[in-house]
mmCIF file with all atom_site columns, C-alpha atoms in Angstrom:
data_model
loop_
_atom_site.group_PDB
_atom_site.id
_atom_site.type_symbol
_atom_site.label_atom_id
_atom_site.label_alt_id
_atom_site.label_comp_id
_atom_site.label_asym_id
_atom_site.label_entity_id
_atom_site.label_seq_id
_atom_site.pdbx_PDB_ins_code
_atom_site.Cartn_x
_atom_site.Cartn_y
_atom_site.Cartn_z
_atom_site.occupancy
_atom_site.B_iso_or_equiv
_atom_site.pdbx_formal_charge
_atom_site.auth_seq_id
_atom_site.auth_comp_id
_atom_site.auth_asym_id
_atom_site.auth_atom_id
_atom_site.pdbx_PDB_model_num
ATOM 1   C CA . MET M 1 1   ? 126.338 115.024 95.440  1.00 36.00 ? 1   MET M CA 1
ATOM 2   C CA . ARG M 1 2   ? 124.698 113.924 98.704  1.00 45.00 ? 2   ARG M CA 1
ATOM 3   C CA . PRO M 1 3   ? 122.341 116.624 100.029 1.00 51.00 ? 3   PRO M CA 1
ATOM 4   C CA . HIS M 1 4   ? 122.931 118.107 103.439 1.00 80.00 ? 4   HIS M CA 1
ATOM 5   C CA . TYR M 1 5   ? 120.071 116.666 105.455 1.00 93.00 ? 5   TYR M CA 1
ATOM 6   C CA . PHE M 1 6   ? 118.737 118.387 108.550 1.00 96.00 ? 6   PHE M CA 1
ATOM 7   C CA . THR M 1 7   ? 120.484 117.569 111.823 1.00 95.00 ? 7   THR M CA 1
ATOM 8   C CA . ALA M 1 8   ? 119.720 118.058 115.512 1.00 96.00 ? 8   ALA M CA 1
ATOM 9   C CA . ASN M 1 9   ? 122.281 120.801 116.079 1.00 96.00 ? 9   ASN M CA 1
ATOM 10  C CA . MET M 1 10  ? 121.070 123.039 113.230 1.00 96.00 ? 10  MET M CA 1
ATOM 11  C CA . LYS M 1 11  ? 119.204 126.232 114.058 1.00 96.00 ? 11  LYS M CA 1
ATOM 12  C CA . MET M 1 12  ? 115.477 125.640 113.729 1.00 97.00 ? 12  MET M CA 1
ATOM 13  C CA . ALA M 1 13  ? 115.036 128.805 111.648 1.00 96.00 ? 13  ALA M CA 1
ATOM 14  C CA . ASP M 1 14  ? 117.474 127.432 109.052 1.00 95.00 ? 14  ASP M CA 1
ATOM 15  C CA . LEU M 1 15  ? 115.075 124.586 108.291 1.00 96.00 ? 15  LEU M CA 1
ATOM 16  C CA . ILE M 1 16  ? 112.389 127.097 107.317 1.00 95.00 ? 16  ILE M CA 1
ATOM 17  C CA . HIS M 1 17  ? 114.833 129.031 105.144 1.00 95.00 ? 17  HIS M CA 1
ATOM 18  C CA . THR M 1 18  ? 115.646 125.762 103.381 1.00 95.00 ? 18  THR M CA 1
ATOM 19  C CA . ASN M 1 19  ? 112.010 124.750 102.915 1.00 95.00 ? 19  ASN M CA 1
ATOM 20  C CA . HIS M 1 20  ? 109.271 127.199 103.895 1.00 93.00 ? 20  HIS M CA 1
ATOM 21  C CA . LYS M 1 21  ? 106.645 124.467 103.447 1.00 92.00 ? 21  LYS M CA 1
ATOM 22  C CA . LEU M 1 22  ? 107.879 123.015 106.738 1.00 95.00 ? 22  LEU M CA 1
ATOM 23  C CA . LEU M 1 23  ? 105.758 125.709 108.419 1.00 93.00 ? 23  LEU M CA 1
ATOM 24  C CA . PHE M 1 24  ? 102.831 123.350 107.793 1.00 91.00 ? 24  PHE M CA 1
ATOM 25  C CA . VAL M 1 25  ? 104.763 120.494 109.429 1.00 93.00 ? 25  VAL M CA 1
ATOM 26  C CA . PHE M 1 26  ? 105.593 122.623 112.467 1.00 95.00 ? 26  PHE M CA 1
ATOM 27  C CA . SER M 1 27  ? 101.944 123.541 113.003 1.00 93.00 ? 27  SER M CA 1
ATOM 28  C CA . ARG M 1 28  ? 100.990 119.841 112.968 1.00 94.00 ? 28  ARG M CA 1
ATOM 29  C CA . MET M 1 29  ? 103.425 119.279 115.808 1.00 95.00 ? 29  MET M CA 1
ATOM 30  C CA . ASN M 1 30  ? 102.217 122.348 117.721 1.00 93.00 ? 30  ASN M CA 1
ATOM 31  C CA . ILE M 1 31  ? 105.616 124.020 117.303 1.00 95.00 ? 31  ILE M CA 1
ATOM 32  C CA . LYS M 1 32  ? 105.169 127.798 117.304 1.00 93.00 ? 32  LYS M CA 1
ATOM 33  C CA . GLN M 1 33  ? 107.295 130.340 115.493 1.00 91.00 ? 33  GLN M CA 1
ATOM 34  C CA . GLY M 1 34  ? 109.448 132.667 117.554 1.00 92.00 ? 34  GLY M CA 1
ATOM 35  C CA . PHE M 1 35  ? 112.160 130.152 118.417 1.00 92.00 ? 35  PHE M CA 1
ATOM 36  C CA . GLY M 1 36  ? 114.988 132.652 117.911 1.00 93.00 ? 36  GLY M CA 1
ATOM 37  C CA . ASP M 1 37  ? 118.390 131.042 117.374 1.00 95.00 ? 37  ASP M CA 1
ATOM 38  C CA . ARG M 1 38  ? 117.523 127.842 119.227 1.00 97.00 ? 38  ARG M CA 1
ATOM 39  C CA . SER M 1 39  ? 118.635 124.557 117.748 1.00 97.00 ? 39  SER M CA 1
ATOM 40  C CA . VAL M 1 40  ? 116.355 121.778 116.549 1.00 97.00 ? 40  VAL M CA 1
ATOM 41  C CA . THR M 1 41  ? 117.034 119.861 119.760 1.00 97.00 ? 41  THR M CA 1
ATOM 42  C CA . GLU M 1 42  ? 116.241 122.843 121.987 1.00 97.00 ? 42  GLU M CA 1
ATOM 43  C CA . VAL M 1 43  ? 112.948 123.631 120.237 1.00 97.00 ? 43  VAL M CA 1
ATOM 44  C CA . CYS M 1 44  ? 111.848 119.983 120.141 1.00 97.00 ? 44  CYS M CA 1
ATOM 45  C CA . GLU M 1 45  ? 112.516 119.698 123.882 1.00 97.00 ? 45  GLU M CA 1
ATOM 46  C CA . MET M 1 46  ? 110.443 122.841 124.475 1.00 96.00 ? 46  MET M CA 1
ATOM 47  C CA . TYR M 1 47  ? 107.442 121.270 122.738 1.00 96.00 ? 47  TYR M CA 1
ATOM 48  C CA . ASP M 1 48  ? 108.014 117.665 123.863 1.00 95.00 ? 48  ASP M CA 1
ATOM 49  C CA . VAL M 1 49  ? 108.572 116.422 120.293 1.00 96.00 ? 49  VAL M CA 1
ATOM 50  C CA . PRO M 1 50  ? 111.003 113.487 119.821 1.00 96.00 ? 50  PRO M CA 1
ATOM 51  C CA . VAL M 1 51  ? 114.020 114.913 117.982 1.00 96.00 ? 51  VAL M CA 1
ATOM 52  C CA . ALA M 1 52  ? 114.731 111.869 115.799 1.00 95.00 ? 52  ALA M CA 1
ATOM 53  C CA . PHE M 1 53  ? 111.061 111.696 114.777 1.00 95.00 ? 53  PHE M CA 1
ATOM 54  C CA . PHE M 1 54  ? 110.978 115.420 113.984 1.00 96.00 ? 54  PHE M CA 1
ATOM 55  C CA . LEU M 1 55  ? 114.072 115.157 111.786 1.00 96.00 ? 55  LEU M CA 1
ATOM 56  C CA . MET M 1 56  ? 112.739 112.082 110.007 1.00 94.00 ? 56  MET M CA 1
ATOM 57  C CA . ILE M 1 57  ? 109.503 113.906 109.115 1.00 95.00 ? 57  ILE M CA 1
ATOM 58  C CA . CYS M 1 58  ? 111.237 117.140 108.045 1.00 95.00 ? 58  CYS M CA 1
ATOM 59  C CA . ASN M 1 59  ? 113.846 115.320 105.957 1.00 94.00 ? 59  ASN M CA 1
ATOM 60  C CA . SER M 1 60  ? 111.174 113.166 104.315 1.00 91.00 ? 60  SER M CA 1
ATOM 61  C CA . PHE M 1 61  ? 109.116 116.284 103.610 1.00 90.00 ? 61  PHE M CA 1
ATOM 62  C CA . THR M 1 62  ? 112.050 118.172 102.087 1.00 92.00 ? 62  THR M CA 1
ATOM 63  C CA . PHE M 1 63  ? 114.432 115.792 100.321 1.00 91.00 ? 63  PHE M CA 1
ATOM 64  C CA . SER M 1 64  ? 112.982 113.473 97.679  1.00 84.00 ? 64  SER M CA 1
ATOM 65  C CA . ASP M 1 65  ? 115.907 111.049 97.926  1.00 86.00 ? 65  ASP M CA 1
ATOM 66  C CA . TYR M 1 66  ? 115.874 110.856 101.714 1.00 89.00 ? 66  TYR M CA 1
ATOM 67  C CA . HIS M 1 67  ? 115.152 107.377 103.057 1.00 87.00 ? 67  HIS M CA 1
ATOM 68  C CA . PRO M 1 68  ? 115.286 106.813 106.810 1.00 89.00 ? 68  PRO M CA 1
ATOM 69  C CA . ASP M 1 69  ? 117.233 103.801 108.022 1.00 88.00 ? 69  ASP M CA 1
ATOM 70  C CA . LEU M 1 70  ? 115.209 100.756 109.010 1.00 86.00 ? 70  LEU M CA 1
ATOM 71  C CA . SER M 1 71  ? 116.357 101.194 112.610 1.00 88.00 ? 71  SER M CA 1
ATOM 72  C CA . GLU M 1 72  ? 115.020 104.783 112.592 1.00 88.00 ? 72  GLU M CA 1
ATOM 73  C CA . ILE M 1 73  ? 111.702 103.612 111.188 1.00 90.00 ? 73  ILE M CA 1
ATOM 74  C CA . LEU M 1 74  ? 111.292 100.775 113.673 1.00 87.00 ? 74  LEU M CA 1
ATOM 75  C CA . ASN M 1 75  ? 112.099 103.111 116.573 1.00 90.00 ? 75  ASN M CA 1
ATOM 76  C CA . CYS M 1 76  ? 109.561 105.669 115.387 1.00 91.00 ? 76  CYS M CA 1
ATOM 77  C CA . PRO M 1 77  ? 107.191 106.732 118.217 1.00 94.00 ? 77  PRO M CA 1
ATOM 78  C CA . VAL M 1 78  ? 103.897 105.368 116.935 1.00 94.00 ? 78  VAL M CA 1
ATOM 79  C CA . GLU M 1 79  ? 101.611 107.736 118.832 1.00 94.00 ? 79  GLU M CA 1
ATOM 80  C CA . ALA M 1 80  ? 103.591 110.770 117.639 1.00 95.00 ? 80  ALA M CA 1
ATOM 81  C CA . LEU M 1 81  ? 103.353 109.550 114.043 1.00 96.00 ? 81  LEU M CA 1
ATOM 82  C CA . LEU M 1 82  ? 99.602  108.897 114.253 1.00 96.00 ? 82  LEU M CA 1
ATOM 83  C CA . ASP M 1 83  ? 99.055  112.274 115.879 1.00 96.00 ? 83  ASP M CA 1
ATOM 84  C CA . TYR M 1 84  ? 101.010 113.975 113.090 1.00 96.00 ? 84  TYR M CA 1
ATOM 85  C CA . LEU M 1 85  ? 99.039  112.158 110.373 1.00 96.00 ? 85  LEU M CA 1
ATOM 86  C CA . SER M 1 86  ? 95.712  112.909 112.087 1.00 96.00 ? 86  SER M CA 1
ATOM 87  C CA . ARG M 1 87  ? 96.584  116.604 112.357 1.00 96.00 ? 87  ARG M CA 1
ATOM 88  C CA . SER M 1 88  ? 97.469  116.542 108.662 1.00 96.00 ? 88  SER M CA 1
ATOM 89  C CA . HIS M 1 89  ? 93.971  115.256 107.926 1.00 96.00 ? 89  HIS M CA 1
ATOM 90  C CA . VAL M 1 90  ? 92.443  118.108 109.921 1.00 96.00 ? 90  VAL M CA 1
ATOM 91  C CA . TYR M 1 91  ? 94.557  120.599 107.967 1.00 95.00 ? 91  TYR M CA 1
ATOM 92  C CA . TYR M 1 92  ? 93.440  119.179 104.591 1.00 95.00 ? 92  TYR M CA 1
ATOM 93  C CA . LEU M 1 93  ? 89.754  118.824 105.458 1.00 95.00 ? 93  LEU M CA 1
ATOM 94  C CA . GLU M 1 94  ? 89.159  121.925 107.563 1.00 95.00 ? 94  GLU M CA 1
ATOM 95  C CA . TYR M 1 95  ? 91.550  124.425 106.037 1.00 93.00 ? 95  TYR M CA 1
ATOM 96  C CA . ARG M 1 96  ? 93.157  123.656 102.678 1.00 93.00 ? 96  ARG M CA 1
ATOM 97  C CA . LEU M 1 97  ? 90.183  122.112 100.826 1.00 94.00 ? 97  LEU M CA 1
ATOM 98  C CA . PRO M 1 98  ? 87.609  124.701 102.018 1.00 94.00 ? 98  PRO M CA 1
ATOM 99  C CA . ASN M 1 99  ? 89.956  127.545 101.018 1.00 91.00 ? 99  ASN M CA 1
ATOM 100 C CA . ILE M 1 100 ? 90.465  126.114 97.546  1.00 91.00 ? 100 ILE M CA 1
ATOM 101 C CA . ASP M 1 101 ? 86.710  125.573 97.229  1.00 89.00 ? 101 ASP M CA 1
ATOM 102 C CA . LYS M 1 102 ? 86.078  129.209 98.155  1.00 87.00 ? 102 LYS M CA 1
ATOM 103 C CA . SER M 1 103 ? 88.643  130.427 95.616  1.00 85.00 ? 103 SER M CA 1
ATOM 104 C CA . LEU M 1 104 ? 87.190  128.202 92.895  1.00 83.00 ? 104 LEU M CA 1
ATOM 105 C CA . ARG M 1 105 ? 83.710  129.571 93.530  1.00 80.00 ? 105 ARG M CA 1
ATOM 106 C CA . SER M 1 106 ? 85.037  133.106 93.191  1.00 78.00 ? 106 SER M CA 1
ATOM 107 C CA . LEU M 1 107 ? 86.773  132.148 89.962  1.00 73.00 ? 107 LEU M CA 1
ATOM 108 C CA . SER M 1 108 ? 83.618  130.476 88.686  1.00 66.00 ? 108 SER M CA 1
ATOM 109 C CA . PHE M 1 109 ? 81.652  133.713 88.966  1.00 65.00 ? 109 PHE M CA 1
ATOM 110 C CA . GLN M 1 110 ? 84.021  135.199 86.402  1.00 63.00 ? 110 GLN M CA 1
ATOM 111 C CA . SER M 1 111 ? 83.369  132.315 84.017  1.00 62.00 ? 111 SER M CA 1
ATOM 112 C CA . PRO M 1 112 ? 79.728  131.307 84.600  1.00 65.00 ? 112 PRO M CA 1
ATOM 113 C CA . ARG M 1 113 ? 79.672  128.901 81.653  1.00 68.00 ? 113 ARG M CA 1
ATOM 114 C CA . HIS M 1 114 ? 82.249  126.708 83.393  1.00 69.00 ? 114 HIS M CA 1
ATOM 115 C CA . ALA M 1 115 ? 81.155  127.266 86.973  1.00 69.00 ? 115 ALA M CA 1
ATOM 116 C CA . GLU M 1 116 ? 79.043  124.128 87.259  1.00 74.00 ? 116 GLU M CA 1
ATOM 117 C CA . MET M 1 117 ? 81.778  121.896 85.836  1.00 77.00 ? 117 MET M CA 1
ATOM 118 C CA . LEU M 1 118 ? 84.459  123.281 88.158  1.00 80.00 ? 118 LEU M CA 1
ATOM 119 C CA . GLN M 1 119 ? 82.308  123.121 91.272  1.00 81.00 ? 119 GLN M CA 1
ATOM 120 C CA . HIS M 1 120 ? 81.028  119.615 90.530  1.00 83.00 ? 120 HIS M CA 1
ATOM 121 C CA . PHE M 1 121 ? 84.537  118.323 89.825  1.00 85.00 ? 121 PHE M CA 1
ATOM 122 C CA . PHE M 1 122 ? 85.982  119.731 93.029  1.00 88.00 ? 122 PHE M CA 1
ATOM 123 C CA . SER M 1 123 ? 82.971  118.742 95.104  1.00 90.00 ? 123 SER M CA 1
ATOM 124 C CA . GLU M 1 124 ? 83.400  115.121 94.017  1.00 90.00 ? 124 GLU M CA 1
ATOM 125 C CA . TYR M 1 125 ? 87.105  115.329 94.747  1.00 91.00 ? 125 TYR M CA 1
ATOM 126 C CA . GLN M 1 126 ? 86.452  116.628 98.259  1.00 93.00 ? 126 GLN M CA 1
ATOM 127 C CA . LYS M 1 127 ? 84.111  113.688 98.914  1.00 93.00 ? 127 LYS M CA 1
ATOM 128 C CA . GLU M 1 128 ? 86.846  111.310 97.801  1.00 91.00 ? 128 GLU M CA 1
ATOM 129 C CA . VAL M 1 129 ? 89.432  112.908 100.087 1.00 92.00 ? 129 VAL M CA 1
ATOM 130 C CA . HIS M 1 130 ? 87.000  112.884 103.042 1.00 94.00 ? 130 HIS M CA 1
ATOM 131 C CA . ALA M 1 131 ? 86.304  109.172 102.486 1.00 92.00 ? 131 ALA M CA 1
ATOM 132 C CA . HIS M 1 132 ? 90.032  108.438 102.283 1.00 91.00 ? 132 HIS M CA 1
ATOM 133 C CA . MET M 1 133 ? 90.857  110.358 105.465 1.00 94.00 ? 133 MET M CA 1
ATOM 134 C CA . ASP M 1 134 ? 87.820  109.044 107.363 1.00 95.00 ? 134 ASP M CA 1
ATOM 135 C CA . TYR M 1 135 ? 88.845  105.471 106.591 1.00 93.00 ? 135 TYR M CA 1
ATOM 136 C CA . GLU M 1 136 ? 92.302  106.102 108.025 1.00 94.00 ? 136 GLU M CA 1
ATOM 137 C CA . ASP M 1 137 ? 90.988  107.951 111.092 1.00 96.00 ? 137 ASP M CA 1
ATOM 138 C CA . GLU M 1 138 ? 88.190  105.499 111.877 1.00 95.00 ? 138 GLU M CA 1
ATOM 139 C CA . VAL M 1 139 ? 89.669  102.131 110.804 1.00 93.00 ? 139 VAL M CA 1
ATOM 140 C CA . VAL M 1 140 ? 93.428  102.186 110.242 1.00 94.00 ? 140 VAL M CA 1
ATOM 141 C CA . PHE M 1 141 ? 94.631  104.378 113.103 1.00 95.00 ? 141 PHE M CA 1
ATOM 142 C CA . PRO M 1 142 ? 92.457  102.694 115.788 1.00 94.00 ? 142 PRO M CA 1
ATOM 143 C CA . TYR M 1 143 ? 93.745  99.323  114.542 1.00 93.00 ? 143 TYR M CA 1
ATOM 144 C CA . ILE M 1 144 ? 97.330  100.534 114.973 1.00 94.00 ? 144 ILE M CA 1
ATOM 145 C CA . ARG M 1 145 ? 96.645  101.952 118.450 1.00 93.00 ? 145 ARG M CA 1
ATOM 146 C CA . ASN M 1 146 ? 95.162  98.608  119.472 1.00 91.00 ? 146 ASN M CA 1
ATOM 147 C CA . LEU M 1 147 ? 98.288  96.869  118.206 1.00 91.00 ? 147 LEU M CA 1
ATOM 148 C CA . VAL M 1 148 ? 100.432 99.154  120.356 1.00 90.00 ? 148 VAL M CA 1
ATOM 149 C CA . HIS M 1 149 ? 98.364  98.011  123.348 1.00 87.00 ? 149 HIS M CA 1
ATOM 150 C CA . HIS M 1 150 ? 98.664  94.358  122.278 1.00 82.00 ? 150 HIS M CA 1
ATOM 151 C CA . GLN M 1 151 ? 95.068  94.067  121.075 1.00 81.00 ? 151 GLN M CA 1
ATOM 152 C CA . GLU M 1 152 ? 95.357  92.751  117.530 1.00 71.00 ? 152 GLU M CA 1
ATOM 153 C CA . ASP M 1 153 ? 92.301  92.507  115.263 1.00 73.00 ? 153 ASP M CA 1
ATOM 154 C CA . LYS M 1 154 ? 92.865  89.254  113.394 1.00 76.00 ? 154 LYS M CA 1
ATOM 155 C CA . GLN M 1 155 ? 90.278  90.255  110.775 1.00 80.00 ? 155 GLN M CA 1
ATOM 156 C CA . TYR M 1 156 ? 92.468  93.131  109.610 1.00 87.00 ? 156 TYR M CA 1
ATOM 157 C CA . SER M 1 157 ? 96.106  93.810  108.731 1.00 88.00 ? 157 SER M CA 1
ATOM 158 C CA . ILE M 1 158 ? 98.143  96.708  107.398 1.00 90.00 ? 158 ILE M CA 1
ATOM 159 C CA . HIS M 1 159 ? 98.312  94.927  104.033 1.00 88.00 ? 159 HIS M CA 1
ATOM 160 C CA . THR M 1 160 ? 94.578  95.537  103.667 1.00 88.00 ? 160 THR M CA 1
ATOM 161 C CA . PHE M 1 161 ? 95.289  99.250  104.026 1.00 87.00 ? 161 PHE M CA 1
ATOM 162 C CA . GLU M 1 162 ? 98.246  98.988  101.631 1.00 81.00 ? 162 GLU M CA 1
ATOM 163 C CA . GLU M 1 163 ? 96.141  97.330  98.939  1.00 78.00 ? 163 GLU M CA 1
ATOM 164 C CA . HIS M 1 164 ? 93.447  100.008 99.170  1.00 71.00 ? 164 HIS M CA 1
ATOM 165 C CA . HIS M 1 165 ? 95.713  103.007 99.604  1.00 70.00 ? 165 HIS M CA 1
ATOM 166 C CA . ASP M 1 166 ? 93.989  105.228 97.042  1.00 68.00 ? 166 ASP M CA 1
ATOM 167 C CA . ASP M 1 167 ? 95.871  107.724 94.935  1.00 70.00 ? 167 ASP M CA 1
ATOM 168 C CA . ILE M 1 168 ? 93.978  110.907 95.828  1.00 76.00 ? 168 ILE M CA 1
ATOM 169 C CA . GLU M 1 169 ? 96.498  113.179 94.100  1.00 73.00 ? 169 GLU M CA 1
ATOM 170 C CA . THR M 1 170 ? 95.716  112.176 90.489  1.00 76.00 ? 170 THR M CA 1
ATOM 171 C CA . LYS M 1 171 ? 92.458  114.104 90.184  1.00 79.00 ? 171 LYS M CA 1
ATOM 172 C CA . LEU M 1 172 ? 94.197  117.258 91.349  1.00 84.00 ? 172 LEU M CA 1
ATOM 173 C CA . ASN M 1 173 ? 96.298  117.077 88.206  1.00 84.00 ? 173 ASN M CA 1
ATOM 174 C CA . ASP M 1 174 ? 93.108  116.920 86.129  1.00 83.00 ? 174 ASP M CA 1
ATOM 175 C CA . LEU M 1 175 ? 91.757  120.021 87.838  1.00 83.00 ? 175 LEU M CA 1
ATOM 176 C CA . LYS M 1 176 ? 95.031  121.882 87.316  1.00 84.00 ? 176 LYS M CA 1
ATOM 177 C CA . ASN M 1 177 ? 94.895  121.046 83.610  1.00 83.00 ? 177 ASN M CA 1
ATOM 178 C CA . ILE M 1 178 ? 91.330  122.338 83.332  1.00 79.00 ? 178 ILE M CA 1
ATOM 179 C CA . LEU M 1 179 ? 92.417  125.661 84.804  1.00 78.00 ? 179 LEU M CA 1
ATOM 180 C CA . LEU M 1 180 ? 95.659  125.833 82.821  1.00 78.00 ? 180 LEU M CA 1
ATOM 181 C CA . LYS M 1 181 ? 94.474  124.625 79.428  1.00 76.00 ? 181 LYS M CA 1
ATOM 182 C CA . TYR M 1 182 ? 90.742  124.897 79.024  1.00 67.00 ? 182 TYR M CA 1
ATOM 183 C CA . LEU M 1 183 ? 89.232  127.659 81.156  1.00 67.00 ? 183 LEU M CA 1
ATOM 184 C CA . PRO M 1 184 ? 88.529  130.703 78.933  1.00 59.00 ? 184 PRO M CA 1
ATOM 185 C CA . GLU M 1 185 ? 90.857  133.677 79.123  1.00 61.00 ? 185 GLU M CA 1
ATOM 186 C CA . GLU M 1 186 ? 88.299  135.989 80.716  1.00 59.00 ? 186 GLU M CA 1
ATOM 187 C CA . GLY M 1 187 ? 88.565  136.540 84.428  1.00 59.00 ? 187 GLY M CA 1
ATOM 188 C CA . ASN M 1 188 ? 91.158  137.605 86.942  1.00 65.00 ? 188 ASN M CA 1
ATOM 189 C CA . ASP M 1 189 ? 94.544  136.079 86.160  1.00 74.00 ? 189 ASP M CA 1
ATOM 190 C CA . PHE M 1 190 ? 95.744  136.743 89.710  1.00 80.00 ? 190 PHE M CA 1
ATOM 191 C CA . GLU M 1 191 ? 92.877  134.719 91.193  1.00 79.00 ? 191 GLU M CA 1
ATOM 192 C CA . ARG M 1 192 ? 93.482  131.876 88.771  1.00 79.00 ? 192 ARG M CA 1
ATOM 193 C CA . ALA M 1 193 ? 97.185  131.908 89.647  1.00 84.00 ? 193 ALA M CA 1
ATOM 194 C CA . GLN M 1 194 ? 96.290  131.813 93.356  1.00 85.00 ? 194 GLN M CA 1
ATOM 195 C CA . VAL M 1 195 ? 93.989  128.814 92.895  1.00 85.00 ? 195 VAL M CA 1
ATOM 196 C CA . LEU M 1 196 ? 96.626  126.973 90.878  1.00 88.00 ? 196 LEU M CA 1
ATOM 197 C CA . THR M 1 197 ? 99.305  127.752 93.468  1.00 90.00 ? 197 THR M CA 1
ATOM 198 C CA . ASN M 1 198 ? 97.098  126.319 96.220  1.00 90.00 ? 198 ASN M CA 1
ATOM 199 C CA . LEU M 1 199 ? 96.413  123.218 94.132  1.00 90.00 ? 199 LEU M CA 1
ATOM 200 C CA . PHE M 1 200 ? 100.132 122.662 93.557  1.00 91.00 ? 200 PHE M CA 1
ATOM 201 C CA . LEU M 1 201 ? 100.784 123.103 97.286  1.00 91.00 ? 201 LEU M CA 1
ATOM 202 C CA . LEU M 1 202 ? 98.041  120.640 98.192  1.00 91.00 ? 202 LEU M CA 1
ATOM 203 C CA . GLU M 1 203 ? 99.249  118.103 95.634  1.00 90.00 ? 203 GLU M CA 1
ATOM 204 C CA . ASP M 1 204 ? 102.810 118.330 96.921  1.00 90.00 ? 204 ASP M CA 1
ATOM 205 C CA . ASP M 1 205 ? 101.649 118.012 100.539 1.00 91.00 ? 205 ASP M CA 1
ATOM 206 C CA . LEU M 1 206 ? 99.429  115.006 99.772  1.00 91.00 ? 206 LEU M CA 1
ATOM 207 C CA . ASN M 1 207 ? 102.282 113.313 97.900  1.00 88.00 ? 207 ASN M CA 1
ATOM 208 C CA . ASN M 1 208 ? 104.509 113.747 100.951 1.00 89.00 ? 208 ASN M CA 1
ATOM 209 C CA . HIS M 1 209 ? 101.707 112.473 103.189 1.00 91.00 ? 209 HIS M CA 1
ATOM 210 C CA . SER M 1 210 ? 101.251 109.323 101.083 1.00 89.00 ? 210 SER M CA 1
ATOM 211 C CA . GLU M 1 211 ? 104.982 108.661 100.900 1.00 88.00 ? 211 GLU M CA 1
ATOM 212 C CA . MET M 1 212 ? 105.251 109.022 104.668 1.00 90.00 ? 212 MET M CA 1
ATOM 213 C CA . GLU M 1 213 ? 102.543 106.412 105.129 1.00 91.00 ? 213 GLU M CA 1
ATOM 214 C CA . GLU M 1 214 ? 104.226 104.058 102.668 1.00 89.00 ? 214 GLU M CA 1
ATOM 215 C CA . LYS M 1 215 ? 107.843 104.574 103.763 1.00 88.00 ? 215 LYS M CA 1
ATOM 216 C CA . ILE M 1 216 ? 107.306 104.916 107.516 1.00 92.00 ? 216 ILE M CA 1
ATOM 217 C CA . LEU M 1 217 ? 103.830 103.985 108.741 1.00 93.00 ? 217 LEU M CA 1
ATOM 218 C CA . ILE M 1 218 ? 103.445 100.669 106.926 1.00 92.00 ? 218 ILE M CA 1
ATOM 219 C CA . PRO M 1 219 ? 106.884 99.276  107.955 1.00 92.00 ? 219 PRO M CA 1
ATOM 220 C CA . VAL M 1 220 ? 106.247 100.390 111.552 1.00 92.00 ? 220 VAL M CA 1
ATOM 221 C CA . VAL M 1 221 ? 102.921 98.564  111.655 1.00 93.00 ? 221 VAL M CA 1
ATOM 222 C CA . GLU M 1 222 ? 104.319 95.465  109.936 1.00 92.00 ? 222 GLU M CA 1
ATOM 223 C CA . ASN M 1 223 ? 106.887 95.297  112.738 1.00 89.00 ? 223 ASN M CA 1
ATOM 224 C CA . LEU M 1 224 ? 104.158 95.650  115.374 1.00 89.00 ? 224 LEU M CA 1
ATOM 225 C CA . GLU M 1 225 ? 102.184 92.836  113.732 1.00 90.00 ? 225 GLU M CA 1
ATOM 226 C CA . LYS M 1 226 ? 105.247 90.563  113.731 1.00 87.00 ? 226 LYS M CA 1
ATOM 227 C CA . LYS M 1 227 ? 105.812 91.230  117.426 1.00 82.00 ? 227 LYS M CA 1
ATOM 228 C CA . SER M 1 228 ? 102.161 90.488  118.124 1.00 75.00 ? 228 SER M CA 1
ATOM 229 C CA . HIS M 1 229 ? 102.351 87.170  116.261 1.00 65.00 ? 229 HIS M CA 1
ATOM 230 C CA . HIS M 1 230 ? 105.538 86.125  118.038 1.00 59.00 ? 230 HIS M CA 1
ATOM 231 C CA . ALA M 1 231 ? 103.977 86.917  121.404 1.00 58.00 ? 231 ALA M CA 1
ATOM 232 C CA . GLU M 1 232 ? 101.146 84.446  120.804 1.00 55.00 ? 232 GLU M CA 1
#
């Protein structure tokens, strides 16, 4: 049965009731709660967010079998997409990862024998995520912005990014397994459950982030590159 995807005339609050994780998406678009019974269109207009773009992101974030039409992808506002992805990076690096790190350190105090292993593992993972996000912020996104302004770097292409698009979610699964299977029983079960919940949330969010880059960002940039080549 085909799922009922989000539409422009739905009440904005109904999207949250369908998928509360969209609260993270809203914050990345500077959309504040307190929108009453306003529709998606009304709230997007309040915050100057393109409605079609908003729906594409929310549907992608919520429904695993949702695939935007090629016409939707090619009409995606590039600056809005880059801004959303950049804000996602800030959320991961400045909020989600530090909070998990803090919780892991607290958990480690209850199991000193495994503290060093846990902290080292997550510290290395954080370095990997920082490197991944920094590469996108400092190399990929500026390249795309230059393309938008018809300044192509012929030494680079989006296929370079595609070939080196690291899977930064895999190690999270390893860390979850350490906590689930191998950490001794002593310690606070509630704290362990909280850490695991945050890891699952981060993994899910990062998966959505990667899929958005693969399903939306890369086709958008490929189209920009084609236009740039034809203009020469």
